[in-house]
Short mmCIF file of C-alpha atoms in Angstrom, two decimals:
data_model
loop_
_atom_site.label_atom_id
_atom_site.label_comp_id
_atom_site.label_asym_id
_atom_site.label_seq_id
_atom_site.Cartn_x
_atom_site.Cartn_y
_atom_site.Cartn_z
CA MET M 1379 98.43 109.14 91.22
CA GLU M 1380 100.48 111.99 92.10
CA LYS M 1381 97.97 114.75 91.09
CA ARG M 1382 95.34 112.78 93.50
CA PHE M 1383 97.90 112.83 96.63
CA GLU M 1384 100.58 115.81 96.35
CA GLY M 1385 99.38 118.44 98.47
CA SER M 1386 95.96 116.97 99.17
CA LYS M 1387 93.99 117.39 102.36
CA ASN M 1388 92.66 114.50 104.52
CA THR M 1389 89.91 115.88 106.11
CA ASP M 1390 87.07 114.66 103.72
CA LEU M 1391 85.99 111.03 104.06
CA GLN M 1392 85.15 110.56 100.35
CA GLU M 1393 88.61 112.04 99.30
CA VAL M 1394 90.48 109.63 101.89
CA LEU M 1395 88.51 106.61 100.68
CA ILE M 1396 89.39 107.08 97.12
CA LYS M 1397 92.96 107.35 97.91
CA ALA M 1398 93.18 104.37 100.24
CA ALA M 1399 91.42 102.26 97.79
CA LEU M 1400 93.80 103.48 94.92
CA LEU M 1401 96.76 102.37 97.13
CA ASP M 1402 95.33 99.26 97.87
CA ILE M 1403 94.82 98.61 93.87
CA PHE M 1404 98.25 99.90 92.85
CA TYR M 1405 100.21 98.23 95.32
CA ARG M 1406 98.00 95.08 95.71
CA THR M 1407 98.32 95.64 99.45
CA ARG M 1408 95.33 92.85 99.89
CA ILE M 1409 93.60 94.75 102.53
CA PRO M 1410 90.11 93.14 102.96
CA ALA M 1411 87.40 95.18 101.28
CA ASN M 1412 85.51 95.62 104.54
CA ASN M 1413 88.54 97.16 106.07
CA ILE M 1414 88.98 100.00 103.55
CA VAL M 1415 86.07 101.94 105.03
CA PRO M 1416 87.27 101.95 108.64
CA ILE M 1417 90.84 102.54 107.71
CA ALA M 1418 89.81 105.68 105.86
CA ARG M 1419 87.52 106.79 108.66
CA HIS M 1420 90.32 106.43 111.06
CA ILE M 1421 92.83 108.69 109.00
CA GLU M 1422 90.08 111.29 108.36
CA ALA M 1423 89.10 111.34 112.08
CA MET M 1424 92.98 112.00 113.03
CA ASN M 1425 93.43 115.17 111.39
CA ILE M 1426 96.73 114.23 110.05
CA ASP M 1427 97.74 116.95 107.57
CA GLU M 1428 99.59 119.29 109.88
CA ARG M 1429 101.78 116.48 110.98
CA LEU M 1430 102.06 115.04 107.44
CA TYR M 1431 103.16 118.15 105.78
CA ASN M 1432 105.37 119.38 108.59
CA GLU M 1433 108.83 120.14 107.79
CA GLU M 1434 110.36 117.68 110.07
CA ILE M 1435 109.05 114.00 109.49
CA ASP M 1436 106.67 112.98 112.42
CA VAL M 1437 107.95 109.31 112.56
CA ASP M 1438 105.08 108.26 114.88
CA LEU M 1439 102.54 109.30 112.47
CA VAL M 1440 102.93 106.23 110.29
CA ASN M 1441 102.67 104.17 113.57
CA ASP M 1442 99.47 105.95 114.59
CA ILE M 1443 97.83 105.26 111.29
CA ALA M 1444 99.02 101.79 111.39
CA TYR M 1445 98.46 100.51 114.57
CA GLY M 1446 95.61 102.76 115.87
CA THR M 1447 93.28 101.27 113.58
CA SER M 1448 93.08 97.72 115.44
CA LYS M 1449 89.46 98.08 116.64
CA TYR M 1450 87.67 100.82 114.89
CA LYS M 1451 84.13 100.52 115.03
CA LYS M 1452 82.33 100.48 111.30
CA LYS M 1453 78.39 101.14 111.50
CA ILE M 1454 76.52 98.99 109.48
CA PHE M 1455 72.94 100.34 108.60
CA ASP M 1456 69.82 98.16 107.90
CA LYS M 1457 67.70 99.72 105.20
CA GLU M 1458 64.51 98.21 106.99
CA LYS M 1459 65.43 99.55 110.46
CA GLU M 1460 66.31 102.84 111.89
CA ASP M 1461 68.96 101.96 114.20
CA ALA M 1462 72.56 100.69 113.67
CA GLU M 1463 74.83 98.14 114.92
CA ASP M 1464 78.40 98.81 115.91
CA LEU M 1465 80.70 96.16 114.97
CA ASN M 1466 84.44 95.70 115.92
CA ILE M 1467 86.34 95.51 112.80
CA GLN M 1468 89.73 93.85 113.54
CA ILE M 1469 92.41 95.67 111.01
CA SER M 1470 95.78 94.30 110.81
CA ASN M 1471 98.63 94.54 108.40
CA VAL M 1472 98.27 98.14 107.65
CA TYR M 1473 101.80 99.16 108.67
CA SER M 1474 103.11 98.97 105.03
CA PHE M 1475 100.14 100.67 103.76
CA ALA M 1476 100.33 103.58 106.28
CA SER M 1477 103.89 104.38 105.05
CA LYS M 1478 102.64 104.24 101.26
CA TYR M 1479 99.73 106.61 102.28
CA CYS M 1480 102.19 109.10 103.97
CA SER M 1481 104.96 108.76 101.16
CA TRP M 1482 102.42 109.53 98.22
CA HIS M 1483 101.57 112.87 100.25
CA ASN M 1484 105.03 113.50 101.41
CA PRO M 1485 107.89 111.62 99.51
CA GLU M 1486 110.13 112.39 102.46
CA TYR M 1487 108.38 109.36 104.49
CA PRO M 1488 110.13 106.08 103.24
CA ILE M 1489 108.05 103.30 102.31
CA ALA M 1490 108.29 100.55 104.87
CA ASP M 1491 107.35 97.11 102.96
CA SER M 1492 108.62 93.65 102.99
CA TYR M 1493 111.20 94.44 100.25
CA SER M 1494 112.84 97.72 101.82
CA LYS M 1495 112.54 96.13 105.35
CA GLY M 1496 114.08 92.92 104.19
CA MET M 1497 116.88 94.59 102.25
CA LEU M 1498 117.88 96.93 105.04
CA PHE M 1499 117.99 93.97 107.51
CA TYR M 1500 119.98 91.93 105.13
CA ILE M 1501 122.72 94.58 104.20
CA ASN M 1502 123.37 95.53 107.88
CA LYS M 1503 123.66 91.93 108.58
CA ALA M 1504 126.41 91.91 105.90
CA ASP M 1505 127.80 95.26 106.56
CA PRO M 1506 126.53 96.87 109.90
CA PHE M 1507 125.76 100.45 109.42
CA TYR M 1508 122.87 100.99 112.17
CA LYS M 1509 122.33 99.93 115.72
CA ILE M 1510 119.54 101.06 117.75
CA GLY M 1511 120.72 103.87 119.94
CA GLY M 1512 124.16 102.91 118.74
CA VAL M 1513 123.95 99.61 120.89
CA LYS M 1514 121.46 97.22 119.65
CA THR M 1515 121.59 95.53 116.33
CA PRO M 1516 117.59 95.78 115.06
CA SER M 1517 115.65 92.65 114.73
CA LYS M 1518 113.45 91.75 111.94
CA VAL M 1519 110.11 93.00 114.49
CA SER M 1520 111.96 96.06 115.50
CA LEU M 1521 111.56 97.50 111.73
CA ASN M 1522 107.98 97.20 112.00
CA ASP M 1523 108.22 100.24 114.49
CA TYR M 1524 108.46 103.21 112.00
CA ARG M 1525 110.69 105.09 114.16
CA VAL M 1526 113.29 102.26 113.91
CA PHE M 1527 112.75 101.76 110.28
CA TYR M 1528 113.38 105.42 109.59
CA GLU M 1529 116.41 105.83 111.58
CA MET M 1530 117.99 102.62 109.81
CA TYR M 1531 116.73 103.96 106.49
CA MET M 1532 118.50 107.29 106.89
CA ALA M 1533 121.73 105.72 108.14
CA PHE M 1534 121.78 103.64 105.03
CA LYS M 1535 121.18 106.48 102.82
CA LYS M 1536 124.02 108.49 104.33
CA ARG M 1537 126.32 105.41 104.33
CA TYR M 1538 125.93 104.41 100.80
CA PHE M 1539 124.66 107.89 99.15
CA GLY M 1540 126.38 110.39 101.32
CA ASN M 1541 124.70 113.86 101.15
CA ASN M 1542 124.03 113.57 97.45
CA PRO M 1543 120.89 115.87 97.05
CA ASP M 1544 120.05 113.92 93.78
CA ILE M 1545 119.32 110.90 95.83
CA SER M 1546 115.91 111.10 97.01
CA ASN M 1547 113.85 108.84 99.38
CA LYS M 1548 111.80 107.85 96.38
CA LYS M 1549 115.14 107.00 94.37
CA ILE M 1550 116.02 104.66 97.25
CA ASP M 1551 112.66 103.23 97.75
CA THR M 1552 112.98 101.96 94.10
CA TYR M 1553 116.55 100.76 94.56
CA LEU M 1554 115.91 98.64 97.56
CA TRP M 1555 112.87 97.04 95.67
CA LYS M 1556 114.88 96.47 92.50
CA TYR M 1557 117.51 95.15 94.48
CA ALA M 1558 115.46 92.72 96.31
CA GLN M 1559 113.58 91.60 92.95
CA ILE M 1560 117.07 91.04 91.30
CA LYS M 1561 118.29 88.95 94.22
CA ILE M 1562 114.94 86.84 94.21
CA ILE M 1563 115.42 86.35 90.42
CA ASP M 1564 118.87 85.33 90.98
CA LEU M 1565 117.93 82.73 93.78
CA LYS M 1566 115.13 81.19 91.42
CA LYS M 1567 117.27 81.20 88.23
CA ASN M 1568 120.12 79.40 89.80
CA ASN M 1569 118.12 77.05 92.14
CA LEU M 1570 120.24 78.81 94.85
CA LYS M 1571 119.07 78.01 98.38
CA CYS M 1572 121.49 80.29 100.18
CA ILE M 1573 123.34 83.49 99.72
CA VAL M 1574 126.62 84.66 100.50
CA ASP M 1575 128.23 83.88 103.86
CA LEU M 1576 127.37 86.40 106.53
CA LYS M 1577 128.86 86.64 110.00
CA LYS M 1578 126.11 84.29 111.09
CA GLY M 1579 126.49 81.64 108.50
CA ASN M 1580 124.25 80.71 105.27
CA GLU M 1581 120.91 82.11 105.61
CA ARG M 1582 118.09 82.11 102.88
CA LEU M 1583 117.59 85.07 101.10
CA SER M 1584 113.87 84.83 101.59
CA TYR M 1585 114.24 84.72 105.45
CA TYR M 1586 115.78 88.22 104.97
CA ILE M 1587 113.18 89.86 102.67
CA LYS M 1588 110.08 88.48 103.97
CA ILE M 1589 109.31 90.54 107.31
CA GLU M 1590 105.79 90.16 108.42
CA SER M 1591 104.04 92.94 109.87
CA GLU M 1592 104.25 91.72 113.67
CA MET M 1593 103.95 94.56 116.16
CA PRO M 1594 106.78 94.88 118.48
CA SER M 1595 105.58 94.09 122.17
CA TYR M 1596 106.18 97.69 123.40
CA LEU M 1597 103.98 99.15 120.63
CA LYS M 1598 101.32 96.74 121.67
CA LYS M 1599 101.31 98.27 125.03
CA LYS M 1600 101.25 101.88 123.50
CA TYR M 1601 98.26 101.12 121.39
CA ASN M 1602 96.56 98.73 123.76
CA GLN M 1603 96.63 95.69 121.78
CA LYS M 1604 96.97 92.13 123.07
#
């Protein structure tokens, strides 16, 4: 996987398609098969390499990949006809995929999946370490804006790991994933319905961990989605 992604370009459709398919298989992202090609075409058309490999993380790149695919046209050619039909392919739930696509090219991009989002949200509720703009506590939906997710992730990294150069984003990705797995296993093993008391009372662990890829309303306006 590393050899396929590391330092690779994203200007060739076939290459992008292979990488997109690999990620779908490796992570079991359950992206519908007829969406892989439109997503790959969208990425190839974006010319993302300069943004992807920039020294400074482009926090809008994941959003642009994820939410800019909502109505991407796929041409279906009929072998017996010379013309082609344009179909609007509705593509959704690629936010996590987009973060993984960027992360495998550039590990400075943290992975935003249900586990990392859920555990950051859960930990922040138990021990507040991040507020949007220093004022507003992030909601579950707000973590589907990669700008918010990245800021919260980096605040978590600073709070719990300091400036330790040996702690990479990849290690934190693994830590959050394993932490969530342990909590889920413990919940099932002990037949527990609730976890430790938080400020707002007992809450189901699954409530924190499972965060769907619902787009924040302000991003819907930006990407012209209803």
